[in-house]
Amino acid sequence: MEKIILKGITWGHTRGLVPMQATAQRFEELNPSVEIRWKKRTLQEFADKSIDQLAQEYDLLVIDHPWIGHAATKNIFSALDDLLPTEFLEDQKNNSVGQSYLSYNYLGKQWALPTDAATPVAASRKDLLQERGLEVPKTYDELLDLAEKGLVGFSLIPIDVLMTFYMYCNTLGQEPCTDEEKVISDTVGSQALELFKELSDRLDKRFYQKNPYLVFEEMSRTNQIAYCPFAYGYSNYSRVGYGEYKLDFHDVVTFQDKGPLITTLGGAGLAISSSCKHLDVAAEYAKMVADPLIQATLYTQNGGQPGHRGAWLNKECNDLCGDFFKNTLKTLDNAYLRPRYYGQHVFQDHAGSIICNYLKDGSKGDEQDVIDELNRLYKESLNYKKTNG
């Protein structure tokens, strides 16, 4: 009998690739007539590259949820409501980490399974802090003090800068992109930019070249940075042996009287292309990957960062990862679900660069110009469907 071959695309980090290979291997052992071939792409491609062509080339796609509006509008993926049992999807919804499950729901349909959950959380090298008689910051003012000592680092590449800008806006009490005329009010937007620049000015310029896991790579290999206040968490770096130095992960600091910072939800979902010729087999594999038992065992044991809440509460998972999951779950549950409308990628692809330019080269008083430029780009993205629908 000729084998059924499914091709999958994910991103090229241990967290993104290895658990998919491990689950594929086990699925093939249980289903000898099936072969699943996973290929990787870069983290930047994962965030930026259009999924239209990828869905023509691959059956299974590990995706970033802001693409869901685009994919649902153009029927790029197969609706999982038509492929998987209702009770299974209900379990996924009821055991979501934060809004991870909801992030893949659009136009009343579920377009991916939340197999990976993440949001910016804090990470530390407690040994470096203790050597200097310092503690992990609990408040934003303590974070500023530590940054002044040159011990803080986080990602300042455009996509992460935009996510951090969203964080500041939400923490200040206003959700971005709810008004069709503007990204955020001038007052809150300007305050968010000022706060962001006050902190980023204390960082070395090399962080404008580092995505979150490169920040963690530096922290786990060198003794330069003792604390990262917010970067998309990677449980790999909390595991013994993954890096030269193990990182501790924490919930984020509190900001004045506003409570903890509200970071911007990330993570990844497993979707099935609408052009897949073996939808039933692809659906069975997706169901296996998202299965509660697999999530808490095979998936996490092979470097994955599960999306099922049961795994985040599981003692063995936490023992494996230095309590990464229970120590950051509050921040995940508090995370902001960013825009997913058809056309949002026009904004997401370019807005971060506008803010980056301000952080690097701008001055106090330039905030309104930045807000005006963001508003122009935002309106352009809202009109994208009219010209490209």
Short mmCIF file of C-alpha atoms in Angstrom, two decimals:
data_model
loop_
_atom_site.label_atom_id
_atom_site.label_comp_id
_atom_site.label_asym_id
_atom_site.label_seq_id
_atom_site.Cartn_x
_atom_site.Cartn_y
_atom_site.Cartn_z
CA MET A 1 0.00 0.00 0.00
CA GLU A 2 1.29 3.47 -0.89
CA LYS A 3 1.94 5.63 2.16
CA ILE A 4 -0.07 8.72 2.96
CA ILE A 5 2.41 11.58 3.23
CA LEU A 6 1.62 14.75 5.15
CA LYS A 7 3.96 17.74 5.03
CA GLY A 8 4.18 20.18 7.91
CA ILE A 9 5.86 23.56 8.47
CA THR A 10 6.88 24.96 11.86
CA TRP A 11 9.53 27.33 13.18
CA GLY A 12 13.16 26.48 13.70
CA HIS A 13 13.69 26.35 17.43
CA THR A 14 13.76 23.30 19.71
CA ARG A 15 10.39 24.40 21.09
CA GLY A 16 8.87 24.64 17.63
CA LEU A 17 10.38 21.67 15.80
CA VAL A 18 11.33 18.81 18.12
CA PRO A 19 7.91 18.14 19.72
CA MET A 20 6.34 18.03 16.26
CA GLN A 21 8.94 15.51 15.10
CA ALA A 22 8.44 13.42 18.24
CA THR A 23 4.65 13.35 17.92
CA ALA A 24 4.92 12.62 14.20
CA GLN A 25 7.25 9.69 14.89
CA ARG A 26 4.84 8.23 17.43
CA PHE A 27 1.84 8.79 15.15
CA GLU A 28 3.67 6.93 12.35
CA GLU A 29 4.42 4.04 14.70
CA LEU A 30 0.71 3.79 15.52
CA ASN A 31 -0.29 4.34 11.87
CA PRO A 32 2.33 2.62 9.64
CA SER A 33 0.60 3.75 6.45
CA VAL A 34 1.29 7.43 7.29
CA GLU A 35 4.46 9.51 7.05
CA ILE A 36 4.63 13.07 8.42
CA ARG A 37 7.48 15.28 7.29
CA TRP A 38 8.15 18.43 9.30
CA LYS A 39 10.19 21.33 7.90
CA LYS A 40 11.30 24.44 9.80
CA ARG A 41 11.40 28.15 9.00
CA THR A 42 12.93 31.04 10.92
CA LEU A 43 11.18 32.75 13.82
CA GLN A 44 10.96 35.97 11.79
CA GLU A 45 9.35 34.11 8.89
CA PHE A 46 7.00 32.52 11.41
CA ALA A 47 5.77 35.98 12.41
CA ASP A 48 5.96 37.72 9.04
CA LYS A 49 5.65 35.42 6.04
CA SER A 50 2.26 35.13 4.35
CA ILE A 51 0.52 31.83 4.96
CA ASP A 52 -1.28 31.78 1.60
CA GLN A 53 1.52 30.07 -0.30
CA LEU A 54 2.56 27.94 2.68
CA ALA A 55 -0.94 26.47 2.89
CA GLN A 56 -0.66 25.44 -0.75
CA GLU A 57 2.62 23.64 -0.07
CA TYR A 58 1.95 22.11 3.37
CA ASP A 59 -0.84 20.10 4.96
CA LEU A 60 -0.06 20.99 8.57
CA LEU A 61 0.98 24.47 9.68
CA VAL A 62 2.17 25.75 13.05
CA ILE A 63 0.93 29.34 12.93
CA ASP A 64 0.88 32.68 14.71
CA HIS A 65 -2.70 33.64 15.71
CA PRO A 66 -2.78 37.19 14.23
CA TRP A 67 -3.02 35.51 10.80
CA ILE A 68 -6.37 33.92 11.70
CA GLY A 69 -8.53 36.76 10.38
CA HIS A 70 -6.71 36.63 7.06
CA ALA A 71 -6.87 32.82 6.89
CA ALA A 72 -10.54 32.59 7.87
CA THR A 73 -11.61 35.26 5.39
CA LYS A 74 -9.80 33.50 2.53
CA ASN A 75 -10.61 29.92 3.67
CA ILE A 76 -6.94 28.99 3.82
CA PHE A 77 -7.44 26.49 6.66
CA SER A 78 -10.00 23.78 7.32
CA ALA A 79 -12.43 24.59 10.12
CA LEU A 80 -11.70 22.13 12.91
CA ASP A 81 -15.34 22.18 14.04
CA ASP A 82 -16.04 20.06 10.95
CA LEU A 83 -13.19 17.61 11.60
CA LEU A 84 -12.92 17.04 15.36
CA PRO A 85 -15.43 15.91 18.02
CA THR A 86 -17.33 18.66 19.81
CA GLU A 87 -16.38 17.27 23.22
CA PHE A 88 -12.69 17.37 22.31
CA LEU A 89 -12.90 21.01 21.26
CA GLU A 90 -14.86 21.82 24.42
CA ASP A 91 -12.05 20.31 26.51
CA GLN A 92 -9.52 22.41 24.61
CA LYS A 93 -11.58 25.55 25.23
CA ASN A 94 -12.15 24.79 28.92
CA ASN A 95 -8.45 24.07 29.46
CA SER A 96 -7.08 27.04 27.55
CA VAL A 97 -4.05 28.87 28.92
CA GLY A 98 -5.31 32.43 28.98
CA GLN A 99 -7.03 33.29 25.69
CA SER A 100 -4.93 30.86 23.63
CA TYR A 101 -7.92 28.82 22.42
CA LEU A 102 -9.98 31.91 21.60
CA SER A 103 -7.08 33.38 19.64
CA TYR A 104 -7.64 30.78 16.89
CA ASN A 105 -11.41 31.28 16.75
CA TYR A 106 -12.75 33.65 14.11
CA LEU A 107 -16.08 34.08 12.29
CA GLY A 108 -17.54 31.53 14.69
CA LYS A 109 -15.15 28.72 13.69
CA GLN A 110 -12.04 27.17 15.24
CA TRP A 111 -9.14 27.31 12.76
CA ALA A 112 -6.27 25.90 14.84
CA LEU A 113 -5.57 24.08 18.09
CA PRO A 114 -3.59 25.97 20.76
CA THR A 115 -0.77 23.44 21.04
CA ASP A 116 1.74 26.02 22.34
CA ALA A 117 1.09 28.85 24.83
CA ALA A 118 3.30 31.89 25.45
CA THR A 119 3.35 35.53 26.44
CA PRO A 120 6.16 37.84 27.55
CA VAL A 121 7.23 36.84 31.07
CA ALA A 122 10.24 37.68 33.22
CA ALA A 123 13.48 35.67 33.40
CA SER A 124 16.42 35.98 35.75
CA ARG A 125 19.86 34.72 36.61
CA LYS A 126 19.42 34.62 40.38
CA ASP A 127 23.07 33.69 40.84
CA LEU A 128 24.23 36.93 39.20
CA LEU A 129 21.78 39.00 41.21
CA GLN A 130 22.81 37.35 44.47
CA GLU A 131 26.49 37.95 43.74
CA ARG A 132 25.68 41.67 43.70
CA GLY A 133 23.39 41.55 46.71
CA LEU A 134 20.34 42.17 44.52
CA GLU A 135 16.90 40.58 44.28
CA VAL A 136 14.52 39.87 41.41
CA PRO A 137 12.54 43.10 40.80
CA LYS A 138 8.94 43.12 41.95
CA THR A 139 7.98 46.63 40.83
CA TYR A 140 8.56 48.73 37.73
CA ASP A 141 10.67 51.23 39.69
CA GLU A 142 12.91 48.39 40.86
CA LEU A 143 13.21 47.31 37.20
CA LEU A 144 14.37 50.81 36.21
CA ASP A 145 16.95 50.78 39.00
CA LEU A 146 18.32 47.42 37.85
CA ALA A 147 18.41 48.57 34.22
CA GLU A 148 20.46 51.59 35.32
CA LYS A 149 23.08 49.11 36.56
CA GLY A 150 23.35 47.58 33.08
CA LEU A 151 21.96 44.20 34.12
CA VAL A 152 18.73 44.20 32.07
CA GLY A 153 18.04 43.05 28.53
CA PHE A 154 15.01 42.31 26.35
CA SER A 155 14.15 42.16 22.65
CA LEU A 156 14.01 45.43 20.77
CA ILE A 157 13.43 44.08 17.26
CA PRO A 158 10.37 45.68 15.58
CA ILE A 159 7.78 42.93 16.14
CA ASP A 160 8.62 42.66 19.84
CA VAL A 161 8.73 46.44 20.22
CA LEU A 162 5.16 46.61 18.92
CA MET A 163 4.07 43.90 21.35
CA THR A 164 5.71 45.83 24.20
CA PHE A 165 3.98 49.03 23.11
CA TYR A 166 0.67 47.14 23.32
CA MET A 167 1.73 46.04 26.80
CA TYR A 168 2.25 49.59 28.01
CA CYS A 169 -1.07 50.76 26.53
CA ASN A 170 -3.04 47.94 28.17
CA THR A 171 -1.29 48.41 31.50
CA LEU A 172 -2.18 52.10 31.39
CA GLY A 173 -5.80 51.07 31.03
CA GLN A 174 -6.54 51.37 27.32
CA GLU A 175 -6.75 48.56 24.77
CA PRO A 176 -5.20 49.33 21.36
CA CYS A 177 -7.00 49.09 18.02
CA THR A 178 -10.59 49.33 19.29
CA ASP A 179 -11.29 52.62 17.47
CA GLU A 180 -11.28 52.64 13.66
CA GLU A 181 -9.81 56.14 13.63
CA LYS A 182 -6.79 55.60 15.85
CA VAL A 183 -4.56 52.96 17.38
CA ILE A 184 -4.71 54.50 20.83
CA SER A 185 -5.60 57.85 22.35
CA ASP A 186 -2.93 60.54 22.03
CA THR A 187 -2.61 60.79 25.83
CA VAL A 188 -2.14 57.08 26.55
CA GLY A 189 -0.05 56.51 23.42
CA SER A 190 2.35 59.29 24.30
CA GLN A 191 2.63 58.13 27.91
CA ALA A 192 3.31 54.57 26.74
CA LEU A 193 6.06 55.74 24.41
CA GLU A 194 7.70 57.88 27.09
CA LEU A 195 7.71 54.98 29.56
CA PHE A 196 9.09 52.61 26.94
CA LYS A 197 11.89 55.00 25.97
CA GLU A 198 12.81 55.69 29.58
CA LEU A 199 13.52 51.98 29.98
CA SER A 200 14.99 51.23 26.54
CA ASP A 201 17.50 54.10 26.89
CA ARG A 202 19.06 52.10 29.72
CA LEU A 203 19.71 49.08 27.46
CA ASP A 204 22.69 48.30 25.26
CA LYS A 205 22.04 48.85 21.53
CA ARG A 206 22.75 45.17 20.79
CA PHE A 207 19.24 44.32 21.93
CA TYR A 208 17.88 45.96 18.78
CA GLN A 209 19.25 42.87 17.01
CA LYS A 210 17.96 40.17 19.37
CA ASN A 211 14.65 38.33 19.36
CA PRO A 212 13.43 36.82 22.67
CA TYR A 213 15.20 33.50 22.44
CA LEU A 214 18.48 35.20 21.48
CA VAL A 215 18.15 37.24 24.67
CA PHE A 216 17.72 33.98 26.57
CA GLU A 217 20.66 32.45 24.71
CA GLU A 218 22.85 35.31 25.91
CA MET A 219 21.57 35.01 29.47
CA SER A 220 22.14 31.24 29.52
CA ARG A 221 25.63 31.40 28.01
CA THR A 222 27.25 34.54 29.44
CA ASN A 223 27.23 36.57 32.65
CA GLN A 224 26.28 39.92 31.13
CA ILE A 225 22.54 40.09 31.78
CA ALA A 226 20.87 39.12 35.04
CA TYR A 227 17.24 40.00 34.28
CA CYS A 228 14.82 40.14 31.37
CA PRO A 229 11.57 41.90 32.38
CA PHE A 230 9.40 40.72 29.49
CA ALA A 231 10.10 38.42 26.57
CA TYR A 232 8.08 35.59 25.09
CA GLY A 233 8.83 32.74 27.48
CA TYR A 234 10.79 29.65 26.43
CA SER A 235 10.62 26.86 28.98
CA ASN A 236 13.68 25.26 27.32
CA TYR A 237 15.98 27.72 29.10
CA SER A 238 14.60 26.70 32.50
CA ARG A 239 15.65 23.07 31.91
CA VAL A 240 18.89 21.67 33.28
CA GLY A 241 21.44 21.15 30.51
CA TYR A 242 19.77 23.25 27.80
CA GLY A 243 22.11 26.17 28.40
CA GLU A 244 25.30 26.55 30.38
CA TYR A 245 23.32 28.47 32.99
CA LYS A 246 19.68 27.69 33.84
CA LEU A 247 17.23 30.60 33.85
CA ASP A 248 14.46 31.15 36.38
CA PHE A 249 11.16 32.46 35.02
CA HIS A 250 8.66 34.64 36.86
CA ASP A 251 5.48 36.63 36.50
CA VAL A 252 6.08 40.22 35.41
CA VAL A 253 6.54 43.23 37.70
CA THR A 254 3.74 45.44 38.93
CA PHE A 255 3.38 48.97 37.56
CA GLN A 256 2.51 51.72 40.06
CA ASP A 257 -1.09 51.18 41.23
CA LYS A 258 -2.12 49.41 37.99
CA GLY A 259 -1.14 45.90 39.06
CA PRO A 260 1.05 43.55 37.00
CA LEU A 261 2.06 44.52 33.48
CA ILE A 262 -0.39 43.18 30.87
CA THR A 263 1.75 41.51 28.23
CA THR A 264 0.69 40.54 24.69
CA LEU A 265 -0.34 36.93 24.03
CA GLY A 266 1.79 34.86 21.66
CA GLY A 267 2.08 31.09 21.35
CA ALA A 268 1.42 28.89 18.35
CA GLY A 269 -1.44 26.85 16.95
CA LEU A 270 -1.67 23.78 14.75
CA ALA A 271 -3.80 24.31 11.65
CA ILE A 272 -4.74 22.10 8.70
CA SER A 273 -4.62 23.48 5.18
CA SER A 274 -7.89 23.51 3.26
CA SER A 275 -5.95 22.05 0.34
CA CYS A 276 -4.91 18.96 2.34
CA LYS A 277 -5.94 15.79 0.50
CA HIS A 278 -6.10 13.66 3.66
CA LEU A 279 -8.11 15.78 6.07
CA ASP A 280 -9.19 12.84 8.22
CA VAL A 281 -5.59 11.72 8.83
CA ALA A 282 -4.38 15.28 9.44
CA ALA A 283 -7.20 15.82 11.93
CA GLU A 284 -6.31 12.63 13.81
CA TYR A 285 -2.70 13.74 14.08
CA ALA A 286 -3.69 17.25 15.24
CA LYS A 287 -5.98 15.67 17.84
CA MET A 288 -3.08 13.57 19.10
CA VAL A 289 -0.72 16.56 19.42
CA ALA A 290 -3.29 18.53 21.43
CA ASP A 291 -4.39 15.56 23.54
CA PRO A 292 -4.05 16.40 27.27
CA LEU A 293 -1.91 13.35 28.03
CA ILE A 294 0.40 13.89 25.05
CA GLN A 295 0.73 17.58 25.88
CA ALA A 296 1.84 16.76 29.44
CA THR A 297 4.22 13.98 28.40
CA LEU A 298 5.61 13.39 24.90
CA TYR A 299 5.13 16.99 23.75
CA THR A 300 6.67 18.71 26.79
CA GLN A 301 9.38 16.08 27.28
CA ASN A 302 10.65 16.81 23.77
CA GLY A 303 11.12 20.55 24.26
CA GLY A 304 7.58 21.69 23.64
CA GLN A 305 5.77 24.41 25.54
CA PRO A 306 2.25 22.99 25.82
CA GLY A 307 -1.01 24.79 25.20
CA HIS A 308 -3.23 22.60 27.38
CA ARG A 309 -3.78 23.94 30.89
CA GLY A 310 -3.46 20.49 32.40
CA ALA A 311 0.19 20.40 31.36
CA TRP A 312 0.85 23.81 32.92
CA LEU A 313 -0.50 22.51 36.23
CA ASN A 314 1.22 19.13 35.94
CA LYS A 315 3.89 18.45 38.61
CA GLU A 316 6.14 16.44 36.30
CA CYS A 317 6.10 19.20 33.67
CA ASN A 318 6.98 21.77 36.29
CA ASP A 319 9.70 19.57 37.78
CA LEU A 320 11.23 19.23 34.30
CA CYS A 321 11.16 22.98 33.71
CA GLY A 322 12.08 24.51 37.06
CA ASP A 323 8.45 25.45 37.79
CA PHE A 324 8.36 27.58 34.62
CA PHE A 325 4.67 26.86 34.11
CA LYS A 326 3.25 27.52 37.56
CA ASN A 327 5.54 30.53 38.05
CA THR A 328 4.28 32.33 34.91
CA LEU A 329 0.69 31.12 34.51
CA LYS A 330 -0.78 34.25 36.09
CA THR A 331 0.87 36.40 33.43
CA LEU A 332 -0.44 34.10 30.68
CA ASP A 333 -3.98 34.29 32.04
CA ASN A 334 -3.72 38.09 32.18
CA ALA A 335 -2.35 38.51 28.65
CA TYR A 336 -3.89 40.76 26.00
CA LEU A 337 -5.28 39.21 22.81
CA ARG A 338 -3.99 41.39 20.00
CA PRO A 339 -5.90 42.30 16.79
CA ARG A 340 -6.56 39.52 14.26
CA TYR A 341 -8.59 41.33 11.59
CA TYR A 342 -7.98 40.74 7.89
CA GLY A 343 -5.28 43.27 7.05
CA GLN A 344 -3.66 43.48 10.49
CA HIS A 345 -0.38 42.16 9.04
CA VAL A 346 -0.04 45.44 7.13
CA PHE A 347 0.08 47.19 10.49
CA GLN A 348 2.08 44.54 12.36
CA ASP A 349 4.75 44.32 9.65
CA HIS A 350 5.63 48.02 9.82
CA ALA A 351 4.39 49.61 13.05
CA GLY A 352 7.22 48.21 15.15
CA SER A 353 9.85 49.90 12.97
CA ILE A 354 8.18 53.28 13.53
CA ILE A 355 8.41 52.81 17.29
CA CYS A 356 11.96 51.43 17.04
CA ASN A 357 13.13 54.55 15.23
CA TYR A 358 11.69 56.66 18.02
CA LEU A 359 13.31 54.56 20.74
CA LYS A 360 16.73 54.66 19.07
CA ASP A 361 16.87 58.17 17.68
CA GLY A 362 13.84 60.10 18.92
CA SER A 363 13.57 62.74 21.61
CA LYS A 364 10.98 63.73 24.17
CA GLY A 365 8.34 65.65 22.29
CA ASP A 366 8.37 63.32 19.25
CA GLU A 367 5.63 61.08 20.66
CA GLN A 368 2.73 62.72 18.82
CA ASP A 369 4.51 62.33 15.48
CA VAL A 370 4.90 58.61 16.21
CA ILE A 371 1.23 58.27 17.14
CA ASP A 372 0.18 60.10 13.96
CA GLU A 373 2.30 57.79 11.82
CA LEU A 374 0.90 54.70 13.59
CA ASN A 375 -2.65 55.98 13.02
CA ARG A 376 -1.98 56.46 9.30
CA LEU A 377 -0.65 52.92 8.98
CA TYR A 378 -3.51 51.53 11.06
CA LYS A 379 -6.17 53.10 8.82
CA GLU A 380 -4.35 51.72 5.78
CA SER A 381 -4.49 48.24 7.29
CA LEU A 382 -8.24 48.55 7.98
CA ASN A 383 -8.79 49.40 4.32
CA TYR A 384 -6.73 46.42 3.15
CA LYS A 385 -9.76 44.15 2.78
CA LYS A 386 -11.53 46.65 0.51
CA THR A 387 -8.64 46.63 -1.95
CA ASN A 388 -7.40 43.06 -1.50
CA GLY A 389 -10.48 41.09 -0.49
#
